PDB file of C-alpha atoms and ligand atoms in Angstrom:
ATOM      1  CA  MET A  20      30.035  43.891  54.319  1.00  0.00           C
ATOM      2  CA  LEU A  21      30.930  47.333  55.739  1.00  0.00           C
ATOM      3  CA  ARG A  22      33.418  45.775  58.146  1.00  0.00           C
ATOM      4  CA  VAL A  23      37.035  46.509  57.531  1.00  0.00           C
ATOM      5  CA  LYS A  24      39.199  43.313  57.545  1.00  0.00           C
ATOM      6  CA  PRO A  25      42.190  43.432  59.771  1.00  0.00           C
ATOM      7  CA  ARG A  26      45.204  45.093  57.840  1.00  0.00           C
ATOM      8  CA  ALA A  27      42.925  45.687  54.815  1.00  0.00           C
ATOM      9  CA  ARG A  28      43.803  48.720  52.717  1.00  0.00           C
ATOM     10  CA  VAL A  29      40.837  51.004  52.570  1.00  0.00           C
ATOM     11  CA  VAL A  30      40.469  53.773  50.104  1.00  0.00           C
ATOM     12  CA  LEU A  31      37.924  56.387  51.033  1.00  0.00           C
ATOM     13  CA  HIS A  32      36.601  57.309  47.598  1.00  0.00           C
ATOM     14  CA  ASP A  33      34.037  60.009  47.460  1.00  0.00           C
ATOM     15  CA  ALA A  34      31.820  57.792  45.297  1.00  0.00           C
ATOM     16  CA  LYS A  35      31.612  55.149  47.929  1.00  0.00           C
ATOM     17  CA  ALA A  36      29.905  57.627  50.427  1.00  0.00           C
ATOM     18  CA  ALA A  37      26.727  57.525  48.352  1.00  0.00           C
ATOM     19  CA  ASP A  38      26.508  53.653  48.127  1.00  0.00           C
ATOM     20  CA  THR A  39      23.218  52.267  49.474  1.00  0.00           C
ATOM     21  CA  HIS A  40      24.031  48.634  48.859  1.00  0.00           C
ATOM     22  CA  GLY A  41      20.814  47.942  47.012  1.00  0.00           C
ATOM     23  CA  TRP A  42      18.584  49.399  49.644  1.00  0.00           C
ATOM     24  CA  HIS A  43      15.829  51.829  48.998  1.00  0.00           C
ATOM     25  CA  LYS A  44      14.600  54.576  51.370  1.00  0.00           C
ATOM     26  CA  ARG A  45      11.255  53.046  52.383  1.00  0.00           C
ATOM     27  CA  GLY A  46      12.679  49.574  53.049  1.00  0.00           C
ATOM     28  CA  ALA A  47      15.593  50.976  55.015  1.00  0.00           C
ATOM     29  CA  GLU A  48      13.292  53.147  57.116  1.00  0.00           C
ATOM     30  CA  ASP A  49      11.167  50.186  57.962  1.00  0.00           C
ATOM     31  CA  ALA A  50      14.124  48.110  58.838  1.00  0.00           C
ATOM     32  CA  LEU A  51      15.514  50.799  61.063  1.00  0.00           C
ATOM     33  CA  GLU A  52      12.252  50.795  63.118  1.00  0.00           C
ATOM     34  CA  HIS A  53      12.476  47.056  63.338  1.00  0.00           C
ATOM     35  CA  ASN A  54      16.054  47.168  64.407  1.00  0.00           C
ATOM     36  CA  LYS A  55      15.399  49.706  66.998  1.00  0.00           C
ATOM     37  CA  LYS A  56      12.864  47.431  68.775  1.00  0.00           C
ATOM     38  CA  ARG A  57      15.401  44.670  68.673  1.00  0.00           C
ATOM     39  CA  LEU A  58      18.085  47.004  70.099  1.00  0.00           C
ATOM     40  CA  GLU A  59      15.792  47.869  72.973  1.00  0.00           C
ATOM     41  CA  GLN A  60      15.244  44.146  73.777  1.00  0.00           C
ATOM     42  CA  LEU A  61      18.981  43.341  73.452  1.00  0.00           C
ATOM     43  CA  GLN A  62      20.040  46.237  75.700  1.00  0.00           C
ATOM     44  CA  TYR A  63      17.373  45.140  78.302  1.00  0.00           C
ATOM     45  CA  THR A  64      18.972  41.657  78.429  1.00  0.00           C
ATOM     46  CA  LEU A  65      22.560  42.979  78.452  1.00  0.00           C
ATOM     47  CA  TYR A  66      21.659  45.160  81.428  1.00  0.00           C
ATOM     48  CA  ALA A  67      19.759  42.356  83.281  1.00  0.00           C
ATOM     49  CA  GLU A  68      22.716  40.024  82.750  1.00  0.00           C
ATOM     50  CA  GLY A  69      25.233  42.601  83.910  1.00  0.00           C
ATOM     51  CA  VAL A  70      28.222  40.746  82.529  1.00  0.00           C
ATOM     52  CA  GLU A  71      29.380  42.453  79.327  1.00  0.00           C
ATOM     53  CA  SER A  72      29.280  46.064  78.074  1.00  0.00           C
ATOM     54  CA  LEU A  73      29.314  47.673  74.724  1.00  0.00           C
ATOM     55  CA  LEU A  74      31.531  50.605  73.590  1.00  0.00           C
ATOM     56  CA  VAL A  75      30.376  52.333  70.360  1.00  0.00           C
ATOM     57  CA  VAL A  76      32.961  54.699  68.864  1.00  0.00           C
ATOM     58  CA  LEU A  77      31.802  57.208  66.264  1.00  0.00           C
ATOM     59  CA  GLN A  78      34.249  59.087  64.104  1.00  0.00           C
ATOM     60  CA  ALA A  79      33.574  61.232  61.147  1.00  0.00           C
ATOM     61  CA  MET A  80      34.320  64.505  59.277  1.00  0.00           C
ATOM     62  CA  ASP A  81      32.221  67.443  60.271  1.00  0.00           C
ATOM     63  CA  THR A  82      28.588  67.247  59.163  1.00  0.00           C
ATOM     64  CA  ALA A  83      28.761  63.455  58.415  1.00  0.00           C
ATOM     65  CA  GLY A  84      26.016  63.054  61.182  1.00  0.00           C
ATOM     66  CA  LYS A  85      27.482  61.803  64.392  1.00  0.00           C
ATOM     67  CA  ASP A  86      24.986  63.863  66.417  1.00  0.00           C
ATOM     68  CA  SER A  87      22.127  62.872  64.217  1.00  0.00           C
ATOM     69  CA  THR A  88      22.987  59.143  64.355  1.00  0.00           C
ATOM     70  CA  ILE A  89      22.882  59.380  68.043  1.00  0.00           C
ATOM     71  CA  ARG A  90      19.428  61.065  67.967  1.00  0.00           C
ATOM     72  CA  ASN A  91      17.960  58.667  65.389  1.00  0.00           C
ATOM     73  CA  VAL A  92      19.504  55.274  66.373  1.00  0.00           C
ATOM     74  CA  MET A  93      20.813  55.384  69.865  1.00  0.00           C
ATOM     75  CA  THR A  94      17.431  56.580  71.194  1.00  0.00           C
ATOM     76  CA  ALA A  95      16.511  52.866  70.978  1.00  0.00           C
ATOM     77  CA  PHE A  96      18.323  52.383  74.168  1.00  0.00           C
ATOM     78  CA  ASN A  97      17.046  53.032  77.707  1.00  0.00           C
ATOM     79  CA  PRO A  98      18.981  56.085  79.027  1.00  0.00           C
ATOM     80  CA  GLN A  99      19.373  54.197  82.300  1.00  0.00           C
ATOM     81  CA  GLY A 100      21.789  51.902  80.641  1.00  0.00           C
ATOM     82  CA  CYS A 101      23.472  54.209  78.042  1.00  0.00           C
ATOM     83  CA  THR A 102      25.833  57.161  78.238  1.00  0.00           C
ATOM     84  CA  VAL A 103      27.042  59.418  75.424  1.00  0.00           C
ATOM     85  CA  HIS A 104      30.261  61.313  75.751  1.00  0.00           C
ATOM     86  CA  ALA A 105      31.411  63.904  73.264  1.00  0.00           C
ATOM     87  CA  PHE A 106      35.238  64.303  73.126  1.00  0.00           C
ATOM     88  CA  LYS A 107      36.394  67.834  72.404  1.00  0.00           C
ATOM     89  CA  VAL A 108      39.808  69.577  72.402  1.00  0.00           C
ATOM     90  CA  PRO A 109      41.379  68.316  75.583  1.00  0.00           C
ATOM     91  CA  ASN A 110      40.944  70.794  78.457  1.00  0.00           C
ATOM     92  CA  ASP A 111      43.741  71.751  80.959  1.00  0.00           C
ATOM     93  CA  ALA A 112      43.102  68.938  83.399  1.00  0.00           C
ATOM     94  CA  GLU A 113      42.944  66.280  80.593  1.00  0.00           C
ATOM     95  CA  ARG A 114      46.190  67.585  79.232  1.00  0.00           C
ATOM     96  CA  GLN A 115      47.915  66.509  82.492  1.00  0.00           C
ATOM     97  CA  TYR A 116      47.421  62.863  81.650  1.00  0.00           C
ATOM     98  CA  ASP A 117      48.144  60.466  78.775  1.00  0.00           C
ATOM     99  CA  TYR A 118      45.718  60.863  75.941  1.00  0.00           C
ATOM    100  CA  LEU A 119      43.903  57.644  76.620  1.00  0.00           C
ATOM    101  CA  TRP A 120      43.142  58.606  80.186  1.00  0.00           C
ATOM    102  CA  ARG A 121      39.991  60.717  79.505  1.00  0.00           C
ATOM    103  CA  ALA A 122      38.534  57.831  77.382  1.00  0.00           C
ATOM    104  CA  HIS A 123      39.289  55.136  79.874  1.00  0.00           C
ATOM    105  CA  LEU A 124      37.357  57.101  82.637  1.00  0.00           C
ATOM    106  CA  ARG A 125      34.270  56.834  80.373  1.00  0.00           C
ATOM    107  CA  VAL A 126      34.250  53.266  79.271  1.00  0.00           C
ATOM    108  CA  PRO A 127      30.979  51.492  80.001  1.00  0.00           C
ATOM    109  CA  PRO A 128      30.565  49.415  83.175  1.00  0.00           C
ATOM    110  CA  ARG A 129      29.112  45.871  82.982  1.00  0.00           C
ATOM    111  CA  GLY A 130      25.647  45.785  81.544  1.00  0.00           C
ATOM    112  CA  SER A 131      25.890  49.215  79.995  1.00  0.00           C
ATOM    113  CA  ILE A 132      26.393  50.892  76.671  1.00  0.00           C
ATOM    114  CA  ALA A 133      28.727  53.900  76.063  1.00  0.00           C
ATOM    115  CA  VAL A 134      28.745  55.973  72.879  1.00  0.00           C
ATOM    116  CA  PHE A 135      31.762  58.042  72.140  1.00  0.00           C
ATOM    117  CA  ASN A 136      31.080  60.940  69.865  1.00  0.00           C
ATOM    118  CA  ARG A 137      34.578  61.415  68.645  1.00  0.00           C
ATOM    119  CA  SER A 138      37.189  59.598  70.743  1.00  0.00           C
ATOM    120  CA  TYR A 139      40.859  58.843  71.319  1.00  0.00           C
ATOM    121  CA  TYR A 140      41.040  58.383  67.534  1.00  0.00           C
ATOM    122  CA  GLU A 141      41.186  62.187  67.269  1.00  0.00           C
ATOM    123  CA  ASP A 142      44.706  61.717  68.623  1.00  0.00           C
ATOM    124  CA  VAL A 143      45.747  60.011  65.300  1.00  0.00           C
ATOM    125  CA  LEU A 144      43.343  62.137  63.193  1.00  0.00           C
ATOM    126  CA  VAL A 145      43.162  65.936  63.884  1.00  0.00           C
ATOM    127  CA  VAL A 146      46.399  65.657  66.016  1.00  0.00           C
ATOM    128  CA  ARG A 147      48.227  64.143  62.996  1.00  0.00           C
ATOM    129  CA  VAL A 148      46.831  66.434  60.400  1.00  0.00           C
ATOM    130  CA  GLU A 149      47.276  69.694  62.376  1.00  0.00           C
ATOM    131  CA  LYS A 150      50.761  68.507  63.416  1.00  0.00           C
ATOM    132  CA  LEU A 151      49.858  68.992  67.087  1.00  0.00           C
ATOM    133  CA  VAL A 152      52.573  66.408  67.948  1.00  0.00           C
ATOM    134  CA  GLY A 153      55.490  65.030  65.989  1.00  0.00           C
ATOM    135  CA  ALA A 154      55.240  62.012  63.742  1.00  0.00           C
ATOM    136  CA  THR A 155      57.202  59.635  66.080  1.00  0.00           C
ATOM    137  CA  ILE A 156      54.567  60.375  68.734  1.00  0.00           C
ATOM    138  CA  TRP A 157      51.412  59.859  66.670  1.00  0.00           C
ATOM    139  CA  LYS A 158      52.869  56.783  64.892  1.00  0.00           C
ATOM    140  CA  ARG A 159      53.226  54.826  68.135  1.00  0.00           C
ATOM    141  CA  ARG A 160      49.717  55.569  69.097  1.00  0.00           C
ATOM    142  CA  TYR A 161      48.190  52.933  66.783  1.00  0.00           C
ATOM    143  CA  ARG A 162      49.924  50.337  68.943  1.00  0.00           C
ATOM    144  CA  HIS A 163      48.781  51.877  72.210  1.00  0.00           C
ATOM    145  CA  ILE A 164      45.190  52.061  70.891  1.00  0.00           C
ATOM    146  CA  ASN A 165      45.154  48.440  69.711  1.00  0.00           C
ATOM    147  CA  GLU A 166      46.494  47.299  73.103  1.00  0.00           C
ATOM    148  CA  PHE A 167      44.096  49.638  75.028  1.00  0.00           C
ATOM    149  CA  GLU A 168      41.220  48.082  72.991  1.00  0.00           C
ATOM    150  CA  ARG A 169      42.591  44.586  73.674  1.00  0.00           C
ATOM    151  CA  LEU A 170      42.549  45.302  77.430  1.00  0.00           C
ATOM    152  CA  LEU A 171      38.927  46.310  77.288  1.00  0.00           C
ATOM    153  CA  THR A 172      37.785  43.323  75.247  1.00  0.00           C
ATOM    154  CA  ASP A 173      39.727  41.138  77.511  1.00  0.00           C
ATOM    155  CA  CYS A 174      37.702  42.594  80.317  1.00  0.00           C
ATOM    156  CA  ASN A 175      34.236  42.013  78.723  1.00  0.00           C
ATOM    157  CA  THR A 176      33.755  45.206  76.756  1.00  0.00           C
ATOM    158  CA  ARG A 177      32.646  44.709  73.131  1.00  0.00           C
ATOM    159  CA  ILE A 178      34.040  47.481  71.031  1.00  0.00           C
ATOM    160  CA  VAL A 179      32.326  48.610  67.772  1.00  0.00           C
ATOM    161  CA  LYS A 180      33.914  51.459  65.803  1.00  0.00           C
ATOM    162  CA  ILE A 181      31.856  53.235  63.109  1.00  0.00           C
ATOM    163  CA  CYS A 182      33.298  55.667  60.711  1.00  0.00           C
ATOM    164  CA  LEU A 183      30.670  57.761  58.960  1.00  0.00           C
ATOM    165  CA  HIS A 184      31.938  58.464  55.502  1.00  0.00           C
ATOM    166  CA  ILE A 185      30.679  61.423  53.503  1.00  0.00           C
ATOM    167  CA  SER A 186      31.916  62.920  50.272  1.00  0.00           C
ATOM    168  CA  LYS A 187      33.434  66.286  49.911  1.00  0.00           C
ATOM    169  CA  ASP A 188      30.488  67.457  47.748  1.00  0.00           C
ATOM    170  CA  GLU A 189      27.851  66.296  50.283  1.00  0.00           C
ATOM    171  CA  GLN A 190      29.794  68.179  53.135  1.00  0.00           C
ATOM    172  CA  LYS A 191      29.598  71.375  51.026  1.00  0.00           C
ATOM    173  CA  GLU A 192      25.854  71.007  50.743  1.00  0.00           C
ATOM    174  CA  ARG A 193      25.534  70.399  54.527  1.00  0.00           C
ATOM    175  CA  LEU A 194      27.781  73.296  55.363  1.00  0.00           C
ATOM    176  CA  GLU A 195      25.688  75.612  53.112  1.00  0.00           C
ATOM    177  CA  ALA A 196      22.492  74.339  54.801  1.00  0.00           C
ATOM    178  CA  ARG A 197      23.999  75.225  58.106  1.00  0.00           C
ATOM    179  CA  LEU A 198      24.762  78.797  56.993  1.00  0.00           C
ATOM    180  CA  GLU A 199      21.176  79.261  55.558  1.00  0.00           C
ATOM    181  CA  ASP A 200      19.336  78.077  58.544  1.00  0.00           C
ATOM    182  CA  PRO A 201      19.558  80.390  61.551  1.00  0.00           C
ATOM    183  CA  ALA A 202      18.513  77.477  63.767  1.00  0.00           C
ATOM    184  CA  LYS A 203      21.724  75.684  62.817  1.00  0.00           C
ATOM    185  CA  HIS A 204      24.045  78.660  63.196  1.00  0.00           C
ATOM    186  CA  TRP A 205      25.160  77.429  66.688  1.00  0.00           C
ATOM    187  CA  LYS A 206      26.720  74.555  64.939  1.00  0.00           C
ATOM    188  CA  TRP A 207      28.773  76.842  62.735  1.00  0.00           C
ATOM    189  CA  ASP A 208      32.466  76.563  63.298  1.00  0.00           C
ATOM    190  CA  ALA A 209      34.849  78.371  60.972  1.00  0.00           C
ATOM    191  CA  ALA A 210      37.502  75.824  61.851  1.00  0.00           C
ATOM    192  CA  ASP A 211      35.455  73.300  59.892  1.00  0.00           C
ATOM    193  CA  LEU A 212      36.389  75.168  56.726  1.00  0.00           C
ATOM    194  CA  GLU A 213      40.058  74.803  57.587  1.00  0.00           C
ATOM    195  CA  LYS A 214      39.668  71.085  57.935  1.00  0.00           C
ATOM    196  CA  ARG A 215      37.749  70.906  54.646  1.00  0.00           C
ATOM    197  CA  LYS A 216      40.892  72.527  52.871  1.00  0.00           C
ATOM    198  CA  GLN A 217      42.898  69.629  54.246  1.00  0.00           C
ATOM    199  CA  TRP A 218      40.375  66.924  53.040  1.00  0.00           C
ATOM    200  CA  ARG A 219      43.001  64.815  51.358  1.00  0.00           C
ATOM    201  CA  ASP A 220      45.214  64.742  54.444  1.00  0.00           C
ATOM    202  CA  TYR A 221      42.277  63.830  56.604  1.00  0.00           C
ATOM    203  CA  MET A 222      41.332  61.035  54.258  1.00  0.00           C
ATOM    204  CA  GLN A 223      44.817  59.779  54.461  1.00  0.00           C
ATOM    205  CA  ALA A 224      44.797  59.813  58.318  1.00  0.00           C
ATOM    206  CA  TYR A 225      41.412  57.951  58.266  1.00  0.00           C
ATOM    207  CA  GLU A 226      42.693  55.362  55.912  1.00  0.00           C
ATOM    208  CA  ALA A 227      45.809  54.762  58.009  1.00  0.00           C
ATOM    209  CA  MET A 228      43.569  54.508  61.199  1.00  0.00           C
ATOM    210  CA  LEU A 229      41.268  51.928  59.462  1.00  0.00           C
ATOM    211  CA  ALA A 230      44.258  49.806  58.153  1.00  0.00           C
ATOM    212  CA  ARG A 231      46.056  49.967  61.483  1.00  0.00           C
ATOM    213  CA  CYS A 232      43.284  49.686  63.972  1.00  0.00           C
ATOM    214  CA  SER A 233      40.646  47.456  62.472  1.00  0.00           C
ATOM    215  CA  THR A 234      41.319  44.304  64.471  1.00  0.00           C
ATOM    216  CA  ALA A 235      39.440  41.048  64.912  1.00  0.00           C
ATOM    217  CA  HIS A 236      38.659  42.053  68.548  1.00  0.00           C
ATOM    218  CA  ALA A 237      37.676  45.682  67.754  1.00  0.00           C
ATOM    219  CA  PRO A 238      36.608  46.032  64.222  1.00  0.00           C
ATOM    220  CA  TRP A 239      36.058  49.253  62.230  1.00  0.00           C
ATOM    221  CA  TYR A 240      33.000  49.699  59.986  1.00  0.00           C
ATOM    222  CA  VAL A 241      32.887  52.228  57.299  1.00  0.00           C
ATOM    223  CA  VAL A 242      29.277  53.476  56.772  1.00  0.00           C
ATOM    224  CA  PRO A 243      28.372  55.300  53.573  1.00  0.00           C
ATOM    225  CA  SER A 244      26.697  58.512  54.949  1.00  0.00           C
ATOM    226  CA  ASP A 245      25.725  60.718  52.086  1.00  0.00           C
ATOM    227  CA  ARG A 246      22.231  59.254  52.406  1.00  0.00           C
ATOM    228  CA  LYS A 247      21.051  59.889  55.964  1.00  0.00           C
ATOM    229  CA  TRP A 248      18.443  57.175  55.810  1.00  0.00           C
ATOM    230  CA  PHE A 249      21.045  54.642  54.744  1.00  0.00           C
ATOM    231  CA  ARG A 250      23.506  55.753  57.449  1.00  0.00           C
ATOM    232  CA  ASN A 251      20.924  55.397  60.160  1.00  0.00           C
ATOM    233  CA  PHE A 252      19.828  52.034  58.918  1.00  0.00           C
ATOM    234  CA  ALA A 253      23.318  50.716  58.455  1.00  0.00           C
ATOM    235  CA  VAL A 254      24.391  51.774  61.976  1.00  0.00           C
ATOM    236  CA  SER A 255      21.378  50.080  63.534  1.00  0.00           C
ATOM    237  CA  GLN A 256      22.062  46.902  61.542  1.00  0.00           C
ATOM    238  CA  ILE A 257      25.665  46.841  62.849  1.00  0.00           C
ATOM    239  CA  LEU A 258      24.640  47.380  66.383  1.00  0.00           C
ATOM    240  CA  VAL A 259      22.006  44.483  66.276  1.00  0.00           C
ATOM    241  CA  HIS A 260      24.638  42.239  64.700  1.00  0.00           C
ATOM    242  CA  GLU A 261      27.197  42.941  67.364  1.00  0.00           C
ATOM    243  CA  LEU A 262      24.861  42.766  70.225  1.00  0.00           C
ATOM    244  CA  GLU A 263      23.324  39.566  69.012  1.00  0.00           C
ATOM    245  CA  SER A 264      26.764  38.092  68.708  1.00  0.00           C
ATOM    246  CA  LEU A 265      27.270  38.866  72.359  1.00  0.00           C
ATOM    247  CA  SER A 266      24.045  36.857  72.893  1.00  0.00           C
ATOM    248  CA  PRO A 267      23.170  38.310  76.361  1.00  0.00           C
ATOM    249  CA  GLN A 268      20.942  36.023  78.535  1.00  0.00           C
ATOM    250  CA  LEU A 269      18.593  36.915  81.404  1.00  0.00           C
ATOM    251  CA  PRO A 270      20.191  35.540  84.643  1.00  0.00           C
ATOM    252  CA  ALA A 271      18.794  32.218  85.755  1.00  0.00           C
ATOM    253  CA  SER A 272      15.932  32.840  88.153  1.00  0.00           C
ATOM    254  CA  SER A 273      15.799  31.351  91.591  1.00  0.00           C
ATOM    255  CA  VAL A 274      12.432  32.930  92.338  1.00  0.00           C
ATOM    256  CA  ASP A 275       9.444  30.552  92.898  1.00  0.00           C
ATOM    257  CA  PRO A 276       6.313  32.542  92.331  1.00  0.00           C
ATOM    258  CA  GLU A 277       4.395  29.965  94.279  1.00  0.00           C
ATOM    259  CA  HIS A 278       6.372  30.837  97.294  1.00  0.00           C
ATOM    260  CA  TYR A 279       5.095  34.374  97.673  1.00  0.00           C
ATOM    261  CA  ARG A 280       1.766  35.945  98.197  1.00  0.00           C
ATOM    262  CA  ILE A 281       1.514  39.839  97.831  1.00  0.00           C
ATOM    263  CA  PHE A 282      -0.986  41.534 100.047  1.00  0.00           C
TER     264      PHE A 282
HETATM  265  P1  LIG B  17      32.614  69.123  67.624  1.00  0.00           P
HETATM  266  O1  LIG B  17      32.567  67.660  67.624  1.00  0.00           O
HETATM  267  O2  LIG B  17      32.094  69.735  66.439  1.00  0.00           O
HETATM  268  O3  LIG B  17      32.003  69.676  68.957  1.00  0.00           O
HETATM  269  O4  LIG B  17      34.179  69.563  67.708  1.00  0.00           O
HETATM  270  C1  LIG B  17      35.004  69.080  68.604  1.00  0.00           C
HETATM  271  C2  LIG B  17      36.322  69.472  68.180  1.00  0.00           C
HETATM  272  O5  LIG B  17      37.364  68.903  69.075  1.00  0.00           O
HETATM  273  C3  LIG B  17      36.787  68.907  66.769  1.00  0.00           C
HETATM  274  O6  LIG B  17      37.238  69.806  65.926  1.00  0.00           O
HETATM  275  C4  LIG B  17      37.823  67.861  67.208  1.00  0.00           C
HETATM  276  O7  LIG B  17      38.758  67.642  66.130  1.00  0.00           O
HETATM  277  C5  LIG B  17      38.432  68.454  68.406  1.00  0.00           C
HETATM  278  N1  LIG B  17      39.097  67.369  69.201  1.00  0.00           N
HETATM  279  C6  LIG B  17      38.643  66.261  69.738  1.00  0.00           C
HETATM  280  N2  LIG B  17      39.618  65.530  70.449  1.00  0.00           N
HETATM  281  C7  LIG B  17      40.777  66.271  70.180  1.00  0.00           C
HETATM  282  C8  LIG B  17      42.126  66.078  70.519  1.00  0.00           C
HETATM  283  N3  LIG B  17      42.501  64.975  71.259  1.00  0.00           N
HETATM  284  N4  LIG B  17      43.041  66.844  70.155  1.00  0.00           N
HETATM  285  C9  LIG B  17      42.719  67.958  69.410  1.00  0.00           C
HETATM  286  N5  LIG B  17      41.414  68.321  69.030  1.00  0.00           N
HETATM  287  C10 LIG B  17      40.500  67.421  69.410  1.00  0.00           C
HETATM  288 MG1  LIG B  18      31.501  70.852  64.902  1.00  0.00          MG
END
């Protein structure tokens, strides 16, 4: 339902950000808890099997809740089998390589899960809107990215890409809340206001990314995120669905318990 079909034209209307698809808060919160238990079991088996891995990519405008989704949903996973990496403005060392290099370094090994808090998609989002490179350069990146993701999926990494969609009004409220609460001041970044001024350009860049890079092997999901409870529930539902479709199995056991006695 939230999955973007390959080559589909997606319009990120503000109104869609508040959609809860018929769910109510209580039911969604219960379903989230249920899903988290299921995620824990699925990860256990994925790890034990040690064959496939899962890469979760999170992209969103500021305040949409990437951090909070990680805290509320990804905590279902055992830290031993899960890493989270936040992609910031590339540092001096990272700038010496192609833009996919730093992401490739952090893809999950077999049996593991990696969560990307922002990703190489910044290279067709902020980089495009802020004109950090010319159009001929960012335009060819959609193809690089699709091929990079094809490489990973061909080598046993399932890729799930989630775009947390908030409305401009909801962002205003969340930015105001950040200003009002001293405990949230550390998150304050005046640059977010500059990005907010270019909202329309960002939506266009997001729409192009969704249209060009939602593929059968690495789909994008757009999650309405004005309601935090719906966002958390929907992300958990997507992860359960994707991990179940991988259908991890415990390795066949050659251990005969009758054979051993433990003193
Ligand atoms: P935050 O996620 O709030 O810590 O902010 C990280 C910042 O890094 C965001 O403003 C991103 O747009 C920026 N960023 C991430 N990747 C890139 C990139 N490849 N090029 C330029 N800026 C980036
Ligand atoms: Mg920030």
